[in-house]
Amino acid sequence: MANRTDPRARTVHGTNPQNLVEKILRAKIYQNIYWKEQCFGLTAETLVDKAMDLDHFGGTFGGNRKPTPFMCLILKMLQIQPEKEIVVEFIKNSDYKYVRLLGAFYLRLVGKPMDVYQYLEPLYNDYRKVRRKLDSGSYVLSHVDEFMRSFSHSTPVATLRCLAYLEGGRWKQQGSWS
């Protein structure tokens, strides 16, 4: 089951959850040493330990676009589809900011609009500094709230483009919470 989606997994936005990551990026992740050594055989429970070891976030870097451990764990989460309660605990975890970012990014990819608003809107008030790995391989300081704002503008976050997202107030006005 190294590169296959859990057979019990539900489709997300009408497709296999792993297809939310572009095919080329998926192939690079599957060939990545971190994926082979650290992500093989992870379950929802053991994924927490790997998430706590993260010290930066980002998509791909370097000349041949190597995926970061953050991207590898996102793909693993798409593959095993942890329970919503586990993802919510990731997001509520204020001790480990990268665990929080991982949960937020995953929920943003697969969550329903109401869940996205309910669980991610409070993160706009998290101003802690985080390290972001740039395409060049260097690091830059960012903030959790900047990471969250990039979701709502449909800009690529960690080399993945999220579906369009309306700010919470606009969801309430339209009454479309499904």
Tab-separated table of N, CA and C in Angstrom:
chain	number	residue	atom	x	y	z
A	1	MET	N	0.815	-1.185	0.000
A	1	MET	CA	0.000	0.000	0.000
A	1	MET	C	0.864	1.256	0.000
A	2	ALA	N	2.089	1.151	-0.382
A	2	ALA	CA	3.007	2.276	-0.278
A	2	ALA	C	2.497	3.526	-0.980
A	3	ASN	N	1.982	3.398	-2.180
A	3	ASN	CA	1.563	4.578	-2.927
A	3	ASN	C	0.086	4.556	-3.286
A	4	ARG	N	-0.673	3.696	-2.675
A	4	ARG	CA	-2.100	3.597	-2.982
A	4	ARG	C	-2.929	4.247	-1.890
A	5	THR	N	-4.060	4.765	-2.319
A	5	THR	CA	-4.996	5.348	-1.365
A	5	THR	C	-5.666	4.230	-0.585
A	6	ASP	N	-5.919	4.466	0.672
A	6	ASP	CA	-6.620	3.507	1.519
A	6	ASP	C	-7.933	3.121	0.843
A	7	PRO	N	-8.212	1.821	0.715
A	7	PRO	CA	-9.446	1.401	0.039
A	7	PRO	C	-10.719	1.909	0.717
A	8	ARG	N	-10.646	2.229	1.996
A	8	ARG	CA	-11.821	2.746	2.705
A	8	ARG	C	-11.968	4.260	2.555
A	9	ALA	N	-11.040	4.885	1.867
A	9	ALA	CA	-11.068	6.348	1.731
A	9	ALA	C	-12.218	6.788	0.836
A	10	ARG	N	-12.769	7.933	1.186
A	10	ARG	CA	-13.847	8.525	0.397
A	10	ARG	C	-13.248	9.410	-0.689
A	11	THR	N	-14.014	9.617	-1.750
A	11	THR	CA	-13.552	10.539	-2.776
A	11	THR	C	-13.646	11.964	-2.242
A	12	VAL	N	-12.801	12.808	-2.746
A	12	VAL	CA	-12.780	14.214	-2.351
A	12	VAL	C	-12.961	15.042	-3.608
A	13	HIS	N	-13.987	15.869	-3.616
A	13	HIS	CA	-14.315	16.694	-4.776
A	13	HIS	C	-14.459	15.824	-6.026
A	14	GLY	N	-14.998	14.613	-5.843
A	14	GLY	CA	-15.282	13.722	-6.959
A	14	GLY	C	-14.096	12.960	-7.506
A	15	THR	N	-13.002	12.911	-6.796
A	15	THR	CA	-11.818	12.221	-7.299
A	15	THR	C	-11.070	11.529	-6.155
A	16	ASN	N	-10.118	10.702	-6.529
A	16	ASN	CA	-9.217	10.082	-5.573
A	16	ASN	C	-8.487	11.213	-4.835
A	17	PRO	N	-8.426	11.183	-3.511
A	17	PRO	CA	-7.805	12.284	-2.770
A	17	PRO	C	-6.372	12.594	-3.206
A	18	GLN	N	-5.605	11.582	-3.576
A	18	GLN	CA	-4.224	11.826	-3.988
A	18	GLN	C	-4.150	12.629	-5.283
A	19	ASN	N	-5.224	12.616	-6.063
A	19	ASN	CA	-5.216	13.370	-7.315
A	19	ASN	C	-5.292	14.873	-7.089
A	20	LEU	N	-5.494	15.306	-5.854
A	20	LEU	CA	-5.438	16.732	-5.549
A	20	LEU	C	-4.005	17.252	-5.658
A	21	VAL	N	-3.050	16.343	-5.620
A	21	VAL	CA	-1.644	16.678	-5.842
A	21	VAL	C	-1.330	16.309	-7.287
A	22	GLU	N	-0.731	17.236	-8.025
A	22	GLU	CA	-0.443	16.994	-9.434
A	22	GLU	C	0.406	15.742	-9.614
A	23	LYS	N	0.219	15.085	-10.746
A	23	LYS	CA	0.868	13.803	-11.013
A	23	LYS	C	2.394	13.896	-10.936
A	24	ILE	N	2.968	14.939	-11.489
A	24	ILE	CA	4.426	15.077	-11.465
A	24	ILE	C	4.921	15.231	-10.032
A	25	LEU	N	4.234	16.037	-9.252
A	25	LEU	CA	4.626	16.220	-7.850
A	25	LEU	C	4.455	14.923	-7.071
A	26	ARG	N	3.373	14.194	-7.335
A	26	ARG	CA	3.178	12.891	-6.668
A	26	ARG	C	4.332	11.953	-6.983
A	27	ALA	N	4.735	11.897	-8.251
A	27	ALA	CA	5.838	11.015	-8.652
A	27	ALA	C	7.130	11.411	-7.939
A	28	LYS	N	7.381	12.709	-7.814
A	28	LYS	CA	8.587	13.165	-7.117
A	28	LYS	C	8.525	12.811	-5.634
A	29	ILE	N	7.346	12.912	-5.057
A	29	ILE	CA	7.195	12.545	-3.646
A	29	ILE	C	7.441	11.051	-3.466
A	30	TYR	N	6.890	10.229	-4.364
A	30	TYR	CA	7.065	8.780	-4.256
A	30	TYR	C	8.537	8.381	-4.365
A	31	GLN	N	9.340	9.166	-5.077
A	31	GLN	CA	10.762	8.862	-5.240
A	31	GLN	C	11.631	9.499	-4.160
A	32	ASN	N	11.045	10.342	-3.338
A	32	ASN	CA	11.783	11.077	-2.323
A	32	ASN	C	12.206	10.162	-1.175
A	33	ILE	N	13.415	10.375	-0.672
A	33	ILE	CA	13.947	9.567	0.429
A	33	ILE	C	13.082	9.698	1.683
A	34	TYR	N	12.636	10.914	1.990
A	34	TYR	CA	11.799	11.114	3.178
A	34	TYR	C	10.535	10.272	3.074
A	35	TRP	N	9.921	10.252	1.905
A	35	TRP	CA	8.703	9.461	1.697
A	35	TRP	C	8.997	7.983	1.929
A	36	LYS	N	10.079	7.505	1.347
A	36	LYS	CA	10.396	6.077	1.431
A	36	LYS	C	10.790	5.647	2.842
A	37	GLU	N	11.535	6.493	3.536
A	37	GLU	CA	12.029	6.103	4.850
A	37	GLU	C	11.094	6.481	5.996
A	38	GLN	N	10.463	7.638	5.912
A	38	GLN	CA	9.696	8.141	7.043
A	38	GLN	C	8.186	7.969	6.910
A	39	CYS	N	7.677	7.934	5.695
A	39	CYS	CA	6.219	7.899	5.502
A	39	CYS	C	5.681	6.502	5.237
A	40	PHE	N	6.550	5.557	4.983
A	40	PHE	CA	6.090	4.204	4.696
A	40	PHE	C	5.447	3.604	5.940
A	41	GLY	N	4.237	3.115	5.789
A	41	GLY	CA	3.545	2.446	6.876
A	41	GLY	C	2.971	3.367	7.941
A	42	LEU	N	2.959	4.667	7.700
A	42	LEU	CA	2.383	5.578	8.694
A	42	LEU	C	0.881	5.378	8.803
A	43	THR	N	0.392	5.493	10.013
A	43	THR	CA	-1.049	5.498	10.259
A	43	THR	C	-1.409	6.889	10.774
A	44	ALA	N	-2.676	7.117	10.979
A	44	ALA	CA	-3.103	8.424	11.482
A	44	ALA	C	-2.458	8.721	12.837
A	45	GLU	N	-2.261	7.703	13.647
A	45	GLU	CA	-1.676	7.898	14.971
A	45	GLU	C	-0.176	8.167	14.893
A	46	THR	N	0.537	7.433	14.046
A	46	THR	CA	1.987	7.622	13.953
A	46	THR	C	2.356	8.850	13.130
A	47	LEU	N	1.428	9.341	12.342
A	47	LEU	CA	1.664	10.553	11.559
A	47	LEU	C	1.899	11.753	12.474
A	48	VAL	N	1.281	11.739	13.632
A	48	VAL	CA	1.420	12.847	14.586
A	48	VAL	C	2.885	13.036	14.969
A	49	ASP	N	3.601	11.941	15.214
A	49	ASP	CA	5.009	12.042	15.596
A	49	ASP	C	5.844	12.682	14.498
A	50	LYS	N	5.598	12.298	13.262
A	50	LYS	CA	6.337	12.881	12.132
A	50	LYS	C	5.990	14.356	11.974
A	51	ALA	N	4.728	14.688	12.190
A	51	ALA	CA	4.309	16.087	12.071
A	51	ALA	C	4.975	16.943	13.148
A	52	MET	N	5.159	16.392	14.332
A	52	MET	CA	5.792	17.149	15.413
A	52	MET	C	7.269	17.402	15.128
A	53	ASP	N	7.873	16.611	14.260
A	53	ASP	CA	9.284	16.792	13.911
A	53	ASP	C	9.505	17.868	12.850
A	54	LEU	N	8.439	18.353	12.214
A	54	LEU	CA	8.593	19.371	11.169
A	54	LEU	C	9.180	20.652	11.750
A	55	ASP	N	10.072	21.282	10.987
A	55	ASP	CA	10.635	22.561	11.421
A	55	ASP	C	10.485	23.645	10.359
A	56	HIS	N	9.763	23.356	9.282
A	56	HIS	CA	9.469	24.339	8.243
A	56	HIS	C	8.325	23.810	7.384
A	57	PHE	N	7.781	24.677	6.536
A	57	PHE	CA	6.785	24.235	5.569
A	57	PHE	C	7.205	24.736	4.203
A	58	GLY	N	6.638	24.162	3.197
A	58	GLY	CA	6.942	24.568	1.832
A	58	GLY	C	6.489	23.491	0.876
A	59	GLY	N	6.684	23.755	-0.392
A	59	GLY	CA	6.250	22.815	-1.421
A	59	GLY	C	7.414	22.026	-1.983
A	60	THR	N	8.045	22.587	-2.996
A	60	THR	CA	9.199	21.951	-3.616
A	60	THR	C	10.336	22.960	-3.637
A	61	PHE	N	11.554	22.456	-3.796
A	61	PHE	CA	12.709	23.351	-3.793
A	61	PHE	C	13.819	22.751	-4.638
A	62	GLY	N	14.789	23.572	-4.966
A	62	GLY	CA	15.969	23.125	-5.684
A	62	GLY	C	15.753	23.027	-7.184
A	63	GLY	N	16.834	22.689	-7.884
A	63	GLY	CA	16.804	22.615	-9.339
A	63	GLY	C	15.880	21.553	-9.886
A	64	ASN	N	15.801	20.424	-9.213
A	64	ASN	CA	14.911	19.366	-9.708
A	64	ASN	C	13.611	19.283	-8.914
A	65	ARG	N	13.302	20.339	-8.165
A	65	ARG	CA	12.025	20.486	-7.468
A	65	ARG	C	11.751	19.342	-6.487
A	66	LYS	N	12.628	19.157	-5.528
A	66	LYS	CA	12.439	18.127	-4.501
A	66	LYS	C	11.309	18.531	-3.561
A	67	PRO	N	10.459	17.599	-3.182
A	67	PRO	CA	9.380	17.930	-2.237
A	67	PRO	C	9.911	18.030	-0.808
A	68	THR	N	9.298	18.905	-0.036
A	68	THR	CA	9.660	19.047	1.375
A	68	THR	C	8.951	17.959	2.187
A	69	PRO	N	9.425	17.692	3.398
A	69	PRO	CA	8.707	16.748	4.263
A	69	PRO	C	7.253	17.161	4.492
A	70	PHE	N	6.987	18.462	4.526
A	70	PHE	CA	5.620	18.960	4.686
A	70	PHE	C	4.732	18.424	3.560
A	71	MET	N	5.213	18.506	2.327
A	71	MET	CA	4.416	18.017	1.189
A	71	MET	C	4.252	16.501	1.249
A	72	CYS	N	5.288	15.805	1.675
A	72	CYS	CA	5.193	14.346	1.796
A	72	CYS	C	4.111	13.965	2.803
A	73	LEU	N	4.053	14.676	3.915
A	73	LEU	CA	3.042	14.371	4.931
A	73	LEU	C	1.640	14.755	4.466
A	74	ILE	N	1.523	15.812	3.676
A	74	ILE	CA	0.215	16.167	3.109
A	74	ILE	C	-0.270	15.035	2.219
A	75	LEU	N	0.599	14.526	1.351
A	75	LEU	CA	0.196	13.425	0.475
A	75	LEU	C	-0.156	12.189	1.295
A	76	LYS	N	0.587	11.932	2.355
A	76	LYS	CA	0.280	10.779	3.208
A	76	LYS	C	-1.087	10.947	3.860
A	77	MET	N	-1.400	12.163	4.285
A	77	MET	CA	-2.721	12.411	4.876
A	77	MET	C	-3.817	12.200	3.836
A	78	LEU	N	-3.578	12.630	2.607
A	78	LEU	CA	-4.565	12.400	1.550
A	78	LEU	C	-4.726	10.906	1.297
A	79	GLN	N	-3.650	10.178	1.445
A	79	GLN	CA	-3.664	8.739	1.198
A	79	GLN	C	-4.424	7.972	2.280
A	80	ILE	N	-4.206	8.315	3.533
A	80	ILE	CA	-4.822	7.535	4.616
A	80	ILE	C	-6.103	8.158	5.145
A	81	GLN	N	-6.392	9.379	4.795
A	81	GLN	CA	-7.582	10.105	5.239
A	81	GLN	C	-7.855	9.928	6.733
A	82	PRO	N	-7.108	10.638	7.568
A	82	PRO	CA	-7.367	10.530	9.008
A	82	PRO	C	-8.758	11.048	9.350
A	83	GLU	N	-9.285	10.587	10.456
A	83	GLU	CA	-10.605	11.026	10.909
A	83	GLU	C	-10.618	12.535	11.105
A	84	LYS	N	-11.781	13.116	10.937
A	84	LYS	CA	-11.930	14.566	11.073
A	84	LYS	C	-11.485	15.035	12.457
A	85	GLU	N	-11.760	14.244	13.481
A	85	GLU	CA	-11.391	14.619	14.839
A	85	GLU	C	-9.873	14.753	14.983
A	86	ILE	N	-9.133	13.883	14.317
A	86	ILE	CA	-7.670	13.946	14.372
A	86	ILE	C	-7.177	15.218	13.696
A	87	VAL	N	-7.750	15.539	12.541
A	87	VAL	CA	-7.358	16.750	11.816
A	87	VAL	C	-7.689	17.993	12.642
A	88	VAL	N	-8.840	17.984	13.285
A	88	VAL	CA	-9.228	19.121	14.126
A	88	VAL	C	-8.251	19.268	15.291
A	89	GLU	N	-7.807	18.160	15.857
A	89	GLU	CA	-6.817	18.229	16.938
A	89	GLU	C	-5.485	18.775	16.428
A	90	PHE	N	-5.112	18.436	15.197
A	90	PHE	CA	-3.918	19.028	14.589
A	90	PHE	C	-4.060	20.546	14.577
A	91	ILE	N	-5.222	21.014	14.125
A	91	ILE	CA	-5.458	22.453	13.977
A	91	ILE	C	-5.497	23.151	15.331
A	92	LYS	N	-6.059	22.509	16.323
A	92	LYS	CA	-6.173	23.116	17.652
A	92	LYS	C	-4.872	23.045	18.448
A	93	ASN	N	-3.900	22.299	17.968
A	93	ASN	CA	-2.632	22.135	18.670
A	93	ASN	C	-1.847	23.447	18.621
A	94	SER	N	-1.798	24.136	19.728
A	94	SER	CA	-1.096	25.421	19.756
A	94	SER	C	0.379	25.269	20.133
A	95	ASP	N	0.786	24.081	20.562
A	95	ASP	CA	2.175	23.867	20.954
A	95	ASP	C	3.100	23.669	19.756
A	96	TYR	N	2.620	23.015	18.730
A	96	TYR	CA	3.424	22.721	17.546
A	96	TYR	C	2.809	23.430	16.345
A	97	LYS	N	3.414	24.529	15.941
A	97	LYS	CA	2.823	25.343	14.884
A	97	LYS	C	2.817	24.647	13.528
A	98	TYR	N	3.776	23.780	13.243
A	98	TYR	CA	3.792	23.099	11.950
A	98	TYR	C	2.759	21.975	11.897
A	99	VAL	N	2.450	21.391	13.039
A	99	VAL	CA	1.343	20.429	13.109
A	99	VAL	C	0.048	21.164	12.781
A	100	ARG	N	-0.094	22.355	13.326
A	100	ARG	CA	-1.273	23.184	13.064
A	100	ARG	C	-1.375	23.522	11.573
A	101	LEU	N	-0.261	23.903	10.957
A	101	LEU	CA	-0.269	24.228	9.528
A	101	LEU	C	-0.604	23.006	8.684
A	102	LEU	N	-0.075	21.862	9.073
A	102	LEU	CA	-0.348	20.630	8.339
A	102	LEU	C	-1.834	20.299	8.379
A	103	GLY	N	-2.423	20.358	9.552
A	103	GLY	CA	-3.854	20.100	9.680
A	103	GLY	C	-4.692	21.110	8.927
A	104	ALA	N	-4.299	22.379	8.997
A	104	ALA	CA	-5.045	23.433	8.307
A	104	ALA	C	-4.976	23.249	6.795
A	105	PHE	N	-3.804	22.934	6.295
A	105	PHE	CA	-3.641	22.755	4.851
A	105	PHE	C	-4.452	21.558	4.362
A	106	TYR	N	-4.397	20.472	5.124
A	106	TYR	CA	-5.167	19.285	4.746
A	106	TYR	C	-6.665	19.580	4.753
A	107	LEU	N	-7.145	20.216	5.812
A	107	LEU	CA	-8.572	20.534	5.880
A	107	LEU	C	-8.971	21.469	4.752
A	108	ARG	N	-8.107	22.401	4.408
A	108	ARG	CA	-8.407	23.326	3.313
A	108	ARG	C	-8.526	22.583	1.987
A	109	LEU	N	-7.731	21.537	1.799
A	109	LEU	CA	-7.795	20.757	0.560
A	109	LEU	C	-9.058	19.914	0.470
A	110	VAL	N	-9.455	19.289	1.579
A	110	VAL	CA	-10.530	18.295	1.511
A	110	VAL	C	-11.801	18.684	2.242
A	111	GLY	N	-11.759	19.735	3.044
A	111	GLY	CA	-12.886	20.063	3.908
A	111	GLY	C	-14.054	20.718	3.206
A	112	LYS	N	-15.187	20.624	3.872
A	112	LYS	CA	-16.392	21.310	3.412
A	112	LYS	C	-16.290	22.774	3.827
A	113	PRO	N	-16.959	23.664	3.099
A	113	PRO	CA	-16.849	25.100	3.411
A	113	PRO	C	-17.157	25.445	4.866
A	114	MET	N	-18.156	24.809	5.446
A	114	MET	CA	-18.500	25.115	6.831
A	114	MET	C	-17.362	24.727	7.773
A	115	ASP	N	-16.762	23.558	7.540
A	115	ASP	CA	-15.645	23.122	8.377
A	115	ASP	C	-14.437	24.039	8.202
A	116	VAL	N	-14.177	24.413	6.955
A	116	VAL	CA	-13.050	25.308	6.688
A	116	VAL	C	-13.237	26.608	7.451
A	117	TYR	N	-14.424	27.166	7.373
A	117	TYR	CA	-14.689	28.426	8.079
A	117	TYR	C	-14.591	28.237	9.592
A	118	GLN	N	-15.232	27.203	10.092
A	118	GLN	CA	-15.305	26.992	11.537
A	118	GLN	C	-13.936	26.762	12.164
A	119	TYR	N	-13.106	25.957	11.533
A	119	TYR	CA	-11.841	25.573	12.151
A	119	TYR	C	-10.652	26.430	11.728
A	120	LEU	N	-10.703	27.005	10.532
A	120	LEU	CA	-9.542	27.749	10.055
A	120	LEU	C	-9.629	29.249	10.290
A	121	GLU	N	-10.828	29.773	10.396
A	121	GLU	CA	-10.982	31.217	10.603
A	121	GLU	C	-10.252	31.704	11.862
A	122	PRO	N	-10.276	30.975	12.982
A	122	PRO	CA	-9.539	31.444	14.172
A	122	PRO	C	-8.022	31.527	13.961
A	123	LEU	N	-7.498	30.812	12.980
A	123	LEU	CA	-6.052	30.831	12.755
A	123	LEU	C	-5.579	32.146	12.139
A	124	TYR	N	-6.506	32.964	11.662
A	124	TYR	CA	-6.127	34.291	11.168
A	124	TYR	C	-5.583	35.154	12.302
A	125	ASN	N	-5.829	34.764	13.533
A	125	ASN	CA	-5.342	35.510	14.696
A	125	ASN	C	-4.087	34.899	15.305
A	126	ASP	N	-3.464	33.968	14.589
A	126	ASP	CA	-2.221	33.346	15.044
A	126	ASP	C	-1.070	34.044	14.314
A	127	TYR	N	-0.309	34.846	15.042
A	127	TYR	CA	0.738	35.664	14.422
A	127	TYR	C	2.139	35.115	14.673
A	128	ARG	N	2.232	33.844	15.026
A	128	ARG	CA	3.549	33.267	15.295
A	128	ARG	C	4.367	33.163	14.015
A	129	LYS	N	5.674	33.257	14.186
A	129	LYS	CA	6.577	33.150	13.044
A	129	LYS	C	6.775	31.683	12.682
A	130	VAL	N	6.855	31.426	11.379
A	130	VAL	CA	7.135	30.086	10.872
A	130	VAL	C	8.176	30.202	9.761
A	131	ARG	N	8.918	29.130	9.558
A	131	ARG	CA	9.926	29.096	8.495
A	131	ARG	C	9.312	28.489	7.245
A	132	ARG	N	9.470	29.189	6.144
A	132	ARG	CA	8.971	28.708	4.858
A	132	ARG	C	10.161	28.432	3.954
A	133	LYS	N	10.189	27.257	3.355
A	133	LYS	CA	11.266	26.918	2.435
A	133	LYS	C	10.876	27.405	1.053
A	134	LEU	N	11.702	28.249	0.480
A	134	LEU	CA	11.437	28.814	-0.838
A	134	LEU	C	11.859	27.852	-1.938
A	135	ASP	N	11.480	28.175	-3.161
A	135	ASP	CA	11.844	27.355	-4.314
A	135	ASP	C	13.359	27.215	-4.451
A	136	SER	N	14.085	28.240	-4.045
A	136	SER	CA	15.542	28.226	-4.165
A	136	SER	C	16.206	27.326	-3.122
A	137	GLY	N	15.458	26.914	-2.123
A	137	GLY	CA	16.012	26.092	-1.055
A	137	GLY	C	16.361	26.896	0.178
A	138	SER	N	16.296	28.214	0.080
A	138	SER	CA	16.558	29.055	1.245
A	138	SER	C	15.270	29.203	2.060
A	139	TYR	N	15.424	29.745	3.250
A	139	TYR	CA	14.286	29.903	4.151
A	139	TYR	C	13.955	31.376	4.319
A	140	VAL	N	12.698	31.643	4.573
A	140	VAL	CA	12.247	32.990	4.869
A	140	VAL	C	11.245	32.887	6.015
A	141	LEU	N	11.236	33.909	6.863
A	141	LEU	CA	10.263	33.930	7.952
A	141	LEU	C	8.917	34.401	7.427
A	142	SER	N	7.899	33.727	7.856
A	142	SER	CA	6.534	34.082	7.507
A	142	SER	C	5.735	34.012	8.805
A	143	HIS	N	4.440	34.137	8.704
A	143	HIS	CA	3.580	34.040	9.879
A	143	HIS	C	2.421	33.105	9.571
A	144	VAL	N	1.864	32.517	10.601
A	144	VAL	CA	0.751	31.585	10.421
A	144	VAL	C	-0.415	32.277	9.725
A	145	ASP	N	-0.712	33.514	10.114
A	145	ASP	CA	-1.849	34.204	9.490
A	145	ASP	C	-1.603	34.481	8.006
A	146	GLU	N	-0.352	34.708	7.593
A	146	GLU	CA	-0.036	34.885	6.171
A	146	GLU	C	-0.286	33.584	5.413
A	147	PHE	N	0.101	32.478	6.024
A	147	PHE	CA	-0.148	31.164	5.435
A	147	PHE	C	-1.645	30.968	5.225
A	148	MET	N	-2.437	31.357	6.213
A	148	MET	CA	-3.886	31.195	6.120
A	148	MET	C	-4.485	32.116	5.060
A	149	ARG	N	-3.997	33.340	4.965
A	149	ARG	CA	-4.536	34.277	3.973
A	149	ARG	C	-4.268	33.814	2.548
A	150	SER	N	-3.178	33.120	2.345
A	150	SER	CA	-2.877	32.651	0.991
A	150	SER	C	-3.921	31.645	0.503
A	151	PHE	N	-4.620	30.970	1.418
A	151	PHE	CA	-5.705	30.065	1.027
A	151	PHE	C	-6.838	30.808	0.342
A	152	SER	N	-7.222	31.928	0.923
A	152	SER	CA	-8.429	32.608	0.461
A	152	SER	C	-8.230	33.334	-0.857
A	153	HIS	N	-7.002	33.497	-1.277
A	153	HIS	CA	-6.758	34.203	-2.535
A	153	HIS	C	-6.463	33.248	-3.681
A	154	SER	N	-6.618	31.961	-3.464
A	154	SER	CA	-6.403	30.935	-4.485
A	154	SER	C	-5.003	31.013	-5.088
A	155	THR	N	-4.044	31.454	-4.295
A	155	THR	CA	-2.659	31.456	-4.753
A	155	THR	C	-2.046	30.114	-4.377
A	156	PRO	N	-1.051	29.678	-5.117
A	156	PRO	CA	-0.450	28.387	-4.764
A	156	PRO	C	0.179	28.428	-3.373
A	157	VAL	N	-0.190	27.482	-2.561
A	157	VAL	CA	0.379	27.340	-1.225
A	157	VAL	C	1.140	26.035	-1.245
A	158	ALA	N	2.428	26.103	-0.998
A	158	ALA	CA	3.251	24.898	-1.010
A	158	ALA	C	3.075	24.158	-2.332
A	159	THR	N	3.077	24.880	-3.412
A	159	THR	CA	2.963	24.405	-4.798
A	159	THR	C	1.635	23.740	-5.139
A	160	LEU	N	0.651	23.824	-4.274
A	160	LEU	CA	-0.682	23.304	-4.588
A	160	LEU	C	-1.656	24.462	-4.624
A	161	ARG	N	-2.553	24.419	-5.555
A	161	ARG	CA	-3.572	25.455	-5.666
A	161	ARG	C	-4.857	24.907	-5.056
A	162	CYS	N	-5.400	25.629	-4.099
A	162	CYS	CA	-6.643	25.216	-3.450
A	162	CYS	C	-7.833	25.715	-4.253
A	163	LEU	N	-8.963	25.073	-4.069
A	163	LEU	CA	-10.185	25.540	-4.703
A	163	LEU	C	-10.542	26.912	-4.156
A	164	ALA	N	-11.283	27.671	-4.938
A	164	ALA	CA	-11.668	29.015	-4.512
A	164	ALA	C	-12.410	28.937	-3.183
A	165	TYR	N	-12.160	29.896	-2.337
A	165	TYR	CA	-12.726	29.907	-0.991
A	165	TYR	C	-13.245	31.302	-0.708
A	166	LEU	N	-14.484	31.379	-0.296
A	166	LEU	CA	-15.051	32.662	0.097
A	166	LEU	C	-14.749	32.903	1.563
A	167	GLU	N	-14.477	34.136	1.910
A	167	GLU	CA	-14.260	34.473	3.319
A	167	GLU	C	-15.506	34.115	4.114
A	168	GLY	N	-15.341	33.836	5.393
A	168	GLY	CA	-16.437	33.367	6.237
A	168	GLY	C	-17.675	34.231	6.198
A	169	GLY	N	-17.509	35.539	6.228
A	169	GLY	CA	-18.659	36.433	6.202
A	169	GLY	C	-19.483	36.277	4.935
A	170	ARG	N	-18.830	36.045	3.820
A	170	ARG	CA	-19.554	35.881	2.560
A	170	ARG	C	-20.302	34.559	2.524
A	171	TRP	N	-19.751	33.517	3.180
A	171	TRP	CA	-20.472	32.238	3.256
A	171	TRP	C	-21.764	32.423	4.033
A	172	LYS	N	-21.671	33.158	5.131
A	172	LYS	CA	-22.860	33.381	5.951
A	172	LYS	C	-23.918	34.151	5.177
A	173	GLN	N	-23.494	35.179	4.436
A	173	GLN	CA	-24.439	35.990	3.675
A	173	GLN	C	-25.152	35.165	2.613
A	174	GLN	N	-24.401	34.294	1.940
A	174	GLN	CA	-24.994	33.492	0.877
A	174	GLN	C	-25.784	32.317	1.421
A	175	GLY	N	-25.512	31.934	2.659
A	175	GLY	CA	-26.221	30.812	3.268
A	175	GLY	C	-25.850	29.475	2.653
A	176	SER	N	-24.690	29.395	1.994
A	176	SER	CA	-24.293	28.141	1.343
A	176	SER	C	-23.236	27.442	2.187
A	177	TRP	N	-23.686	26.644	3.121
A	177	TRP	CA	-22.791	25.946	4.037
A	177	TRP	C	-22.598	24.478	3.696
A	178	SER	N	-23.019	24.023	2.564
A	178	SER	CA	-22.913	22.587	2.268
A	178	SER	C	-21.565	22.174	1.800
